[in-house]
Tab-separated table of C-alpha atoms in Angstrom:
chain	number	residue	atom	x	y	z
A	196	MET	CA	-17.496	20.228	25.161
A	197	ASN	CA	-15.255	22.084	27.555
A	198	ARG	CA	-16.444	23.261	30.835
A	199	ILE	CA	-14.475	25.431	32.243
A	200	THR	CA	-15.767	26.192	35.343
A	201	GLN	CA	-16.835	22.629	36.343
A	202	CYS	CA	-12.783	22.050	35.866
A	203	ILE	CA	-11.318	25.245	37.718
A	204	HIS	CA	-13.796	25.011	40.665
A	205	GLY	CA	-13.927	21.348	40.163
A	206	LYS	CA	-13.668	19.507	43.706
A	207	GLY	CA	-17.212	19.014	44.542
A	208	THR	CA	-17.682	18.571	40.664
A	209	VAL	CA	-15.510	15.365	40.887
A	210	SER	CA	-17.018	13.828	43.619
A	211	GLU	CA	-20.709	14.773	42.562
A	212	VAL	CA	-19.552	13.208	38.970
A	213	MET	CA	-18.992	9.824	40.681
A	214	LYS	CA	-21.670	10.039	42.756
A	215	HIS	CA	-23.857	9.646	39.589
A	216	ARG	CA	-21.718	6.911	38.035
A	217	GLY	CA	-24.206	4.640	36.967
A	218	LYS	CA	-27.356	6.063	37.889
A	219	PRO	CA	-30.162	6.159	35.112
A	220	GLY	CA	-30.055	9.268	33.038
A	221	GLN	CA	-33.014	11.401	34.809
A	222	GLU	CA	-31.170	10.820	37.926
A	223	VAL	CA	-28.479	12.692	36.806
A	224	PRO	CA	-28.006	16.483	36.447
A	225	SER	CA	-28.123	18.084	33.072
A	226	ARG	CA	-24.734	19.856	33.876
A	227	LEU	CA	-23.053	16.468	34.899
A	228	LEU	CA	-24.148	14.293	31.692
A	229	ALA	CA	-21.203	14.741	29.869
A	230	PHE	CA	-19.191	13.578	32.648
A	231	ALA	CA	-21.928	10.513	33.569
A	232	GLY	CA	-20.258	8.092	30.727
A	233	MET	CA	-23.520	6.963	29.149
A	234	ARG	CA	-23.998	5.485	25.751
A	235	ARG	CA	-27.571	6.766	26.226
A	236	PRO	CA	-27.004	9.866	23.865
A	237	VAL	CA	-28.016	13.839	24.705
A	238	VAL	CA	-30.110	14.010	21.586
A	239	PHE	CA	-30.460	17.481	19.742
A	240	TRP	CA	-33.477	17.574	17.480
A	241	ASN	CA	-34.194	19.618	15.024
A	242	ILE	CA	-37.741	19.620	14.919
A	243	THR	CA	-38.066	22.254	12.230
A	244	ASN	CA	-35.773	23.780	9.164
A	245	ARG	CA	-38.567	26.893	9.461
A	246	CYS	CA	-36.848	30.102	10.896
A	247	ASN	CA	-37.781	33.779	10.837
A	248	LEU	CA	-34.247	34.681	10.511
A	249	ALA	CA	-31.469	34.157	8.050
A	250	CYS	CA	-28.111	34.089	9.851
A	251	GLU	CA	-25.146	33.884	7.736
A	252	HIS	CA	-23.400	31.634	10.100
A	253	CYS	CA	-26.449	28.849	10.465
A	254	TYR	CA	-24.665	25.057	10.402
A	255	SER	CA	-28.494	24.414	9.069
A	256	ARG	CA	-29.939	26.502	5.801
A	257	SER	CA	-32.857	27.238	7.624
A	258	GLY	CA	-34.475	30.625	7.111
A	259	PRO	CA	-37.844	32.358	6.832
A	260	GLY	CA	-40.305	31.137	3.792
A	261	ILE	CA	-39.231	27.797	4.461
A	262	SER	CA	-41.888	24.815	3.822
A	263	ASP	CA	-42.661	22.604	6.472
A	264	GLU	CA	-43.161	19.775	3.597
A	265	GLY	CA	-42.327	16.419	4.840
A	266	GLU	CA	-40.993	17.253	8.462
A	267	LEU	CA	-42.266	15.009	11.049
A	268	THR	CA	-45.584	15.011	11.640
A	269	THR	CA	-47.190	15.616	15.740
A	270	ALA	CA	-47.594	11.791	15.509
A	271	GLU	CA	-44.310	10.660	14.264
A	272	ALA	CA	-42.655	13.053	16.785
A	273	LEU	CA	-44.425	11.340	19.855
A	274	ASP	CA	-43.442	8.020	18.878
A	275	LEU	CA	-40.062	8.979	18.508
A	276	ILE	CA	-40.245	10.655	21.972
A	277	ASP	CA	-41.432	7.448	23.324
A	278	ASP	CA	-38.567	5.804	21.400
A	279	LEU	CA	-36.226	7.901	22.987
A	280	ALA	CA	-37.409	7.079	26.355
A	281	ARG	CA	-37.185	3.324	25.575
A	282	THR	CA	-33.451	4.209	24.741
A	283	GLY	CA	-33.036	6.192	28.045
A	284	VAL	CA	-31.990	9.352	26.507
A	285	PRO	CA	-31.438	11.914	29.379
A	286	LEU	CA	-32.257	15.323	27.749
A	287	ILE	CA	-33.741	16.412	24.133
A	288	ILE	CA	-32.460	19.904	23.256
A	289	LEU	CA	-35.232	21.232	21.046
A	290	SER	CA	-33.755	23.244	18.592
A	291	GLY	CA	-34.057	24.509	14.840
A	292	GLY	CA	-34.724	26.507	12.609
A	293	GLU	CA	-36.002	28.527	15.654
A	294	PRO	CA	-37.981	25.619	17.195
A	295	LEU	CA	-40.699	28.342	18.650
A	296	ALA	CA	-41.753	28.598	14.744
A	297	ARG	CA	-43.058	25.009	15.618
A	298	SER	CA	-47.083	25.135	16.558
A	299	ASP	CA	-46.453	21.938	18.633
A	300	ILE	CA	-43.297	22.380	20.121
A	301	TRP	CA	-45.522	22.313	23.710
A	302	THR	CA	-47.429	19.003	23.209
A	303	LEU	CA	-43.819	17.586	22.631
A	304	ALA	CA	-42.191	19.179	25.273
A	305	GLU	CA	-44.794	17.732	27.652
A	306	HIS	CA	-44.715	14.530	26.226
A	307	ALA	CA	-41.236	14.252	27.044
A	308	ARG	CA	-41.689	15.017	30.407
A	309	GLU	CA	-44.417	12.584	30.791
A	310	ARG	CA	-42.066	10.025	29.503
A	311	GLY	CA	-39.076	11.412	31.770
A	312	ILE	CA	-36.710	13.349	29.286
A	313	LYS	CA	-35.599	16.368	30.502
A	314	THR	CA	-35.461	19.284	27.677
A	315	ALA	CA	-33.739	22.453	26.883
A	316	LEU	CA	-34.577	24.986	24.091
A	317	SER	CA	-32.007	26.436	21.760
A	318	THR	CA	-32.752	29.595	20.558
A	319	ASN	CA	-32.622	32.729	18.315
A	320	GLY	CA	-35.007	34.683	21.374
A	321	THR	CA	-36.730	36.710	19.065
A	322	LEU	CA	-40.141	35.060	19.598
A	323	ILE	CA	-40.250	34.777	23.002
A	324	THR	CA	-42.843	36.822	24.600
A	325	ALA	CA	-44.039	36.815	28.178
A	326	GLU	CA	-46.800	34.304	26.821
A	327	VAL	CA	-44.111	32.383	25.114
A	328	ALA	CA	-42.265	32.123	28.112
A	329	THR	CA	-45.105	31.012	30.603
A	330	LYS	CA	-45.734	28.115	28.320
A	331	ILE	CA	-41.820	27.183	28.044
A	332	ARG	CA	-42.280	26.668	31.581
A	333	ASP	CA	-45.850	25.513	31.814
A	334	SER	CA	-44.505	22.433	29.407
A	335	GLY	CA	-41.460	21.679	31.254
A	336	ILE	CA	-38.794	22.891	29.320
A	337	GLU	CA	-35.868	23.272	32.123
A	338	TYR	CA	-33.379	25.764	30.199
A	339	ALA	CA	-33.602	28.128	27.204
A	340	GLY	CA	-30.050	28.964	25.620
A	341	ILE	CA	-30.511	31.973	23.660
A	342	SER	CA	-27.960	33.055	20.882
A	343	LEU	CA	-26.085	36.913	21.255
A	344	ASP	CA	-24.052	37.037	18.831
A	345	GLY	CA	-22.313	40.573	20.069
A	346	ALA	CA	-22.530	42.860	23.107
A	347	SER	CA	-24.016	45.706	20.634
A	348	ALA	CA	-27.377	45.935	18.375
A	349	GLU	CA	-24.935	46.668	15.430
A	350	THR	CA	-23.206	43.379	15.395
A	351	HIS	CA	-25.750	40.769	16.231
A	352	ASP	CA	-28.433	42.376	14.127
A	353	ARG	CA	-25.788	42.319	11.367
A	354	PHE	CA	-24.970	38.894	12.025
A	355	ARG	CA	-28.656	37.806	12.159
A	356	ASN	CA	-29.815	39.431	9.351
A	357	SER	CA	-32.756	41.011	11.061
A	358	PRO	CA	-32.880	44.840	12.534
A	359	GLY	CA	-33.896	44.987	15.967
A	360	ALA	CA	-33.157	41.117	16.657
A	361	PHE	CA	-30.599	42.414	19.152
A	362	GLU	CA	-33.579	43.807	21.601
A	363	GLN	CA	-35.914	40.977	21.405
A	364	ALA	CA	-33.264	38.803	22.286
A	365	VAL	CA	-31.999	41.061	24.924
A	366	ALA	CA	-35.931	41.397	26.078
A	367	ALA	CA	-36.364	37.248	25.783
A	368	PHE	CA	-33.866	36.950	28.893
A	369	SER	CA	-35.694	39.213	31.727
A	370	ARG	CA	-38.655	37.386	30.257
A	371	CYS	CA	-37.603	33.881	31.087
A	372	ARG	CA	-36.303	35.111	34.297
A	373	GLU	CA	-40.040	36.731	35.013
A	374	ALA	CA	-41.235	32.980	34.214
A	375	GLY	CA	-38.919	31.482	36.484
A	376	ILE	CA	-36.663	29.899	33.470
A	377	ARG	CA	-33.129	29.348	33.639
A	378	THR	CA	-31.311	31.156	30.843
A	379	GLY	CA	-27.891	31.072	28.953
A	380	VAL	CA	-26.395	32.898	26.366
A	381	ARG	CA	-24.866	31.043	23.176
A	382	VAL	CA	-22.403	33.013	21.020
A	383	THR	CA	-20.162	31.687	17.862
A	384	LEU	CA	-16.768	33.416	17.570
A	385	THR	CA	-15.852	34.745	14.708
A	386	LYS	CA	-13.441	37.473	13.362
A	387	ASP	CA	-16.750	39.869	13.318
A	388	ASN	CA	-17.419	39.966	16.679
A	389	TYR	CA	-14.241	38.547	18.491
A	390	GLY	CA	-13.496	41.933	19.764
A	391	GLU	CA	-17.097	42.142	22.024
A	392	LEU	CA	-16.321	38.776	23.539
A	393	SER	CA	-14.998	40.836	26.759
A	394	PRO	CA	-18.232	42.957	26.822
A	395	LEU	CA	-20.888	40.234	25.724
A	396	ILE	CA	-19.718	38.580	28.998
A	397	ASP	CA	-20.615	41.586	31.051
A	398	LEU	CA	-23.869	41.601	29.392
A	399	SER	CA	-24.496	38.066	29.951
A	400	LEU	CA	-24.048	38.288	33.502
A	401	GLU	CA	-25.884	41.343	33.209
A	402	LEU	CA	-29.178	39.197	31.928
A	403	GLY	CA	-28.676	36.907	34.650
A	404	ALA	CA	-27.741	33.991	32.348
A	405	SER	CA	-26.618	31.085	33.912
A	406	ARG	CA	-24.529	29.447	31.074
A	407	PHE	CA	-21.940	31.727	28.793
A	408	CYS	CA	-21.488	28.644	25.660
A	409	LEU	CA	-19.073	29.955	23.346
A	410	TYR	CA	-19.089	28.024	19.877
A	411	TRP	CA	-16.453	28.103	16.913
A	412	MET	CA	-17.537	27.864	13.766
A	413	VAL	CA	-17.953	24.556	11.810
A	414	PRO	CA	-18.111	24.327	8.112
A	415	CYS	CA	-21.403	23.263	7.346
A	416	GLY	CA	-25.357	24.392	6.406
A	417	ARG	CA	-25.187	28.103	5.454
A	418	GLY	CA	-21.916	29.003	7.279
A	419	ALA	CA	-19.806	26.830	5.399
A	420	GLY	CA	-19.976	29.665	3.064
A	421	SER	CA	-18.807	31.837	5.413
A	422	TYR	CA	-16.210	29.762	6.920
A	423	PHE	CA	-12.472	30.901	5.870
A	424	ARG	CA	-13.353	34.508	6.078
A	425	LEU	CA	-15.036	34.298	9.163
A	426	GLN	CA	-12.579	31.483	11.130
A	427	LEU	CA	-10.311	32.491	13.968
A	428	THR	CA	-6.705	32.312	13.759
A	429	CYS	CA	-4.310	30.610	16.343
A	430	SER	CA	-3.404	33.344	18.493
A	431	GLU	CA	-6.942	34.897	18.141
A	432	VAL	CA	-8.204	31.826	19.730
A	433	GLU	CA	-5.987	31.606	22.521
A	434	GLY	CA	-6.951	35.103	23.151
A	435	ALA	CA	-10.218	34.120	23.500
A	436	LEU	CA	-9.811	31.090	25.447
A	437	GLY	CA	-7.623	33.149	27.724
A	438	THR	CA	-10.192	35.607	28.188
A	439	LEU	CA	-12.699	32.906	29.494
A	440	PHE	CA	-10.460	31.252	31.769
A	441	ARG	CA	-10.033	34.674	33.460
A	442	LYS	CA	-13.441	35.523	33.740
A	443	ALA	CA	-14.141	32.057	34.793
A	444	GLN	CA	-11.844	32.417	37.705
A	445	GLU	CA	-13.741	36.155	38.504
A	446	VAL	CA	-17.578	34.940	38.504
A	447	ASP	CA	-18.824	33.176	40.932
A	448	PRO	CA	-19.721	29.493	39.680
A	449	SER	CA	-22.956	29.703	41.228
A	450	ARG	CA	-23.686	32.907	39.450
A	451	MET	CA	-22.504	31.492	35.980
A	452	GLU	CA	-20.574	28.303	34.372
A	453	PHE	CA	-18.173	29.321	31.307
A	454	LEU	CA	-18.009	26.560	28.475
A	455	THR	CA	-16.998	25.973	24.870
A	456	VAL	CA	-18.813	23.765	22.329
A	457	ASP	CA	-16.615	22.223	18.854
A	458	ALA	CA	-12.964	21.949	19.474
A	459	PRO	CA	-12.215	19.156	22.033
A	460	GLN	CA	-8.625	20.922	22.052
A	461	ASP	CA	-10.001	23.569	24.306
A	462	CYS	CA	-9.411	21.406	27.336
A	463	ILE	CA	-5.383	21.930	26.439
A	464	HIS	CA	-5.609	25.569	26.713
A	465	LEU	CA	-7.583	24.911	30.041
A	466	ILE	CA	-5.045	22.309	31.533
A	467	ARG	CA	-1.992	24.197	30.569
A	468	ALA	CA	-3.390	27.550	32.122
A	469	MET	CA	-4.250	25.362	35.390
A	470	GLU	CA	-0.697	24.439	35.211
A	471	ARG	CA	1.088	27.735	34.893
A	472	GLU	CA	-1.431	28.842	37.921
A	473	GLY	CA	-0.414	25.687	40.189
A	474	SER	CA	-3.967	25.235	40.517
A	475	PRO	CA	-4.884	23.036	43.452
A	476	ASP	CA	-7.757	21.858	41.067
A	477	LEU	CA	-5.549	20.834	38.168
A	478	ALA	CA	-6.026	16.800	39.048
A	479	ASP	CA	-9.588	17.371	39.297
A	480	ALA	CA	-9.550	18.758	36.530
A	481	ARG	CA	-7.688	16.254	34.348
A	482	ALA	CA	-9.801	13.472	35.943
A	483	LEU	CA	-12.858	15.284	34.310
A	484	ILE	CA	-11.814	16.069	31.275
A	485	MET	CA	-10.712	12.065	31.593
A	486	SER	CA	-13.641	11.314	31.808
A	487	MET	CA	-15.157	12.033	28.754
A	488	LYS	CA	-13.240	10.184	26.710
A	489	GLY	CA	-11.535	11.851	23.852
A	490	GLY	CA	-13.367	14.977	24.030
A	491	CYS	CA	-15.532	14.845	21.133
A	492	SER	CA	-18.911	13.209	21.934
A	493	ALA	CA	-20.476	12.845	18.680
A	494	GLY	CA	-22.152	9.653	17.456
A	495	ASP	CA	-21.327	8.393	20.971
A	496	ARG	CA	-22.539	10.569	23.750
A	497	VAL	CA	-24.606	13.027	21.706
A	498	ALA	CA	-26.834	12.254	18.934
A	499	ASN	CA	-29.018	14.378	16.057
A	500	ILE	CA	-31.986	13.774	14.372
A	501	ASP	CA	-33.057	16.744	11.623
A	502	PRO	CA	-36.732	17.895	10.809
A	503	TRP	CA	-37.379	14.875	8.573
A	504	GLY	CA	-36.013	11.653	10.961
A	505	ASN	CA	-32.648	11.370	9.616
A	506	VAL	CA	-30.004	10.423	12.180
A	507	TYR	CA	-26.761	11.771	12.325
A	508	PRO	CA	-23.565	11.724	14.955
A	509	CYS	CA	-24.013	15.473	15.911
A	510	GLN	CA	-25.651	18.272	14.611
A	511	PHE	CA	-22.420	19.557	13.019
A	512	ALA	CA	-22.210	16.355	10.879
A	513	ARG	CA	-25.079	16.521	9.250
A	514	SER	CA	-23.799	15.551	5.302
A	515	PRO	CA	-24.563	12.871	3.246
A	516	GLU	CA	-21.368	11.040	4.328
A	517	PHE	CA	-22.636	11.062	8.229
A	518	HIS	CA	-25.950	9.658	7.591
A	519	ALA	CA	-26.997	7.146	9.777
A	520	GLY	CA	-30.307	6.056	9.057
A	521	ASN	CA	-33.784	7.528	9.392
A	522	ILE	CA	-36.122	7.110	12.159
A	523	ARG	CA	-39.443	6.378	9.654
A	524	GLU	CA	-37.472	3.124	7.912
A	525	ARG	CA	-35.529	2.276	11.583
A	526	PRO	CA	-36.079	3.016	15.234
A	527	PHE	CA	-33.728	5.526	16.499
A	528	SER	CA	-33.219	2.545	20.015
A	529	VAL	CA	-32.458	-0.105	17.289
A	530	LEU	CA	-30.103	2.341	14.903
A	531	TRP	CA	-28.272	3.223	17.698
A	532	ALA	CA	-27.690	0.585	19.200
A	533	ASP	CA	-26.165	-0.984	16.017
A	534	ASP	CA	-22.557	-0.847	16.765
A	535	SER	CA	-21.513	-2.051	13.145
A	536	HIS	CA	-22.923	1.289	11.361
A	537	PRO	CA	-19.970	1.985	9.268
A	538	VAL	CA	-21.161	5.848	10.043
A	539	LEU	CA	-21.409	5.327	14.044
A	540	ARG	CA	-18.306	2.807	13.888
A	541	GLN	CA	-16.356	5.338	12.622
A	542	PHE	CA	-16.662	7.926	15.207
A	543	ARG	CA	-16.882	5.664	18.006
A	544	GLU	CA	-13.239	4.476	17.449
A	545	LYS	CA	-12.537	7.861	15.791
A	546	THR	CA	-9.305	7.533	18.135
A	547	THR	CA	-7.866	4.764	17.024
A	548	HIS	CA	-7.682	6.206	13.114
A	549	ILE	CA	-6.598	9.588	13.678
A	550	SER	CA	-3.150	10.102	12.168
A	551	GLY	CA	-0.810	12.465	11.500
A	552	ARG	CA	0.201	15.024	14.476
A	553	CYS	CA	-2.058	14.148	16.679
A	554	ARG	CA	-0.360	10.844	17.520
A	555	GLU	CA	2.542	12.808	18.404
A	556	CYS	CA	1.129	15.240	20.729
A	557	GLY	CA	0.948	14.499	24.537
A	558	TYR	CA	-2.467	15.807	24.535
A	559	PHE	CA	-4.073	13.258	22.480
A	560	SER	CA	-5.453	11.032	25.086
A	561	LEU	CA	-7.441	14.642	26.481
A	562	CYS	CA	-8.717	15.949	23.586
A	563	GLY	CA	-9.023	12.833	20.842
A	564	GLY	CA	-7.976	14.439	17.949
A	565	GLY	CA	-10.641	17.625	17.864
A	566	CYS	CA	-13.362	18.138	15.442
A	567	ARG	CA	-13.847	14.921	12.948
A	568	VAL	CA	-16.232	17.296	11.256
A	569	ARG	CA	-13.793	19.701	10.263
A	570	ALA	CA	-11.388	17.485	9.583
A	571	TYR	CA	-13.066	15.784	7.202
A	572	ALA	CA	-14.392	19.144	5.672
A	573	GLY	CA	-10.838	20.771	5.212
A	574	THR	CA	-9.057	17.733	3.833
A	575	GLY	CA	-11.405	14.822	2.906
A	576	ASP	CA	-9.788	12.392	5.644
A	577	PHE	CA	-11.850	11.598	8.387
A	578	SER	CA	-8.927	10.525	10.480
A	579	ALA	CA	-6.923	14.169	9.974
A	580	PRO	CA	-6.059	16.183	12.392
A	581	ASP	CA	-8.527	19.102	13.325
A	582	PRO	CA	-7.323	21.856	11.220
A	583	PHE	CA	-8.480	24.612	13.954
A	584	CYS	CA	-6.077	22.960	16.518
A	585	PHE	CA	-4.341	25.802	17.730
A	586	LEU	CA	-1.302	24.079	18.680
A	587	GLN	CA	1.425	24.293	16.557
């Protein structure tokens, strides 16, 4: 995760990070968790594979008509939350599929709050009525990340394979705002919506989003089939990162935060841009990035649990090669503490194994070699450089 805003406006952030080091996860503000140095992971929990949409770039294979057979029962899910609380997990991100398709989501969120775990929601927004927004607030969910894949209905609805999805998602922002829920925009940038990045940021500001989170494609789920057609070129990536950097400079950081996900090497563009401008925040930015100890948090500060209780290093590493176990067979707390597990050890020790041009790169200690899922999918070699890296 590349937190652009916190790096370029970083003086207060560095002191806050240092102040919260060593504190229990419940006492660390959500925006500082990435820098907190905790081995207790943020958990991305896909609570269901059901979804009312069938998006082309979905990192899962969710969609309408999918059965909930075999998914964790309410009792199993509540037991899991108890175990996550014992583990000291600071935050659960409730995702899917579409998490609002699961009828007991309010029970799960309320139980997490009772056990001292913060919760956030990752949603397509189409099911957020005024009543649902109130339930989100009352259940203790602190934040809703709502997907917008374009600044126009034409673009967004094409991505989502659903006419009217844009209008519903935009309405969800106002409903959440009226209910007092903090929101953010989540966008996966591809060749099909690259040209709408700047107007999408402007729209996000109009909608009152407190965060603009840009995701890059990872070859997994349904998105694997369109990955090579939709993935951006190096020059397009640098163009997008330049746009985010300029916008983050212009926008009051208390109004909206900018960040990117799925490409730890994005921090290199940020550092270079700050170097060119002689930014007074450069030293603090480096300190923040270095505190993340190699960029990617998968298998260490981030974990994924799928609808059936399978555990993976992150939500994009959900292939058989990266399966770390199942909570029905072994509690998450026990599984995650097992440093000898071959999958977890592989991710936790990734920087010792990465080979090729990454080893000769002066920024290797900052980005840690990028995304291991892309490297493996593109080359069959977990230790290979991330082929998505824009550095030539």
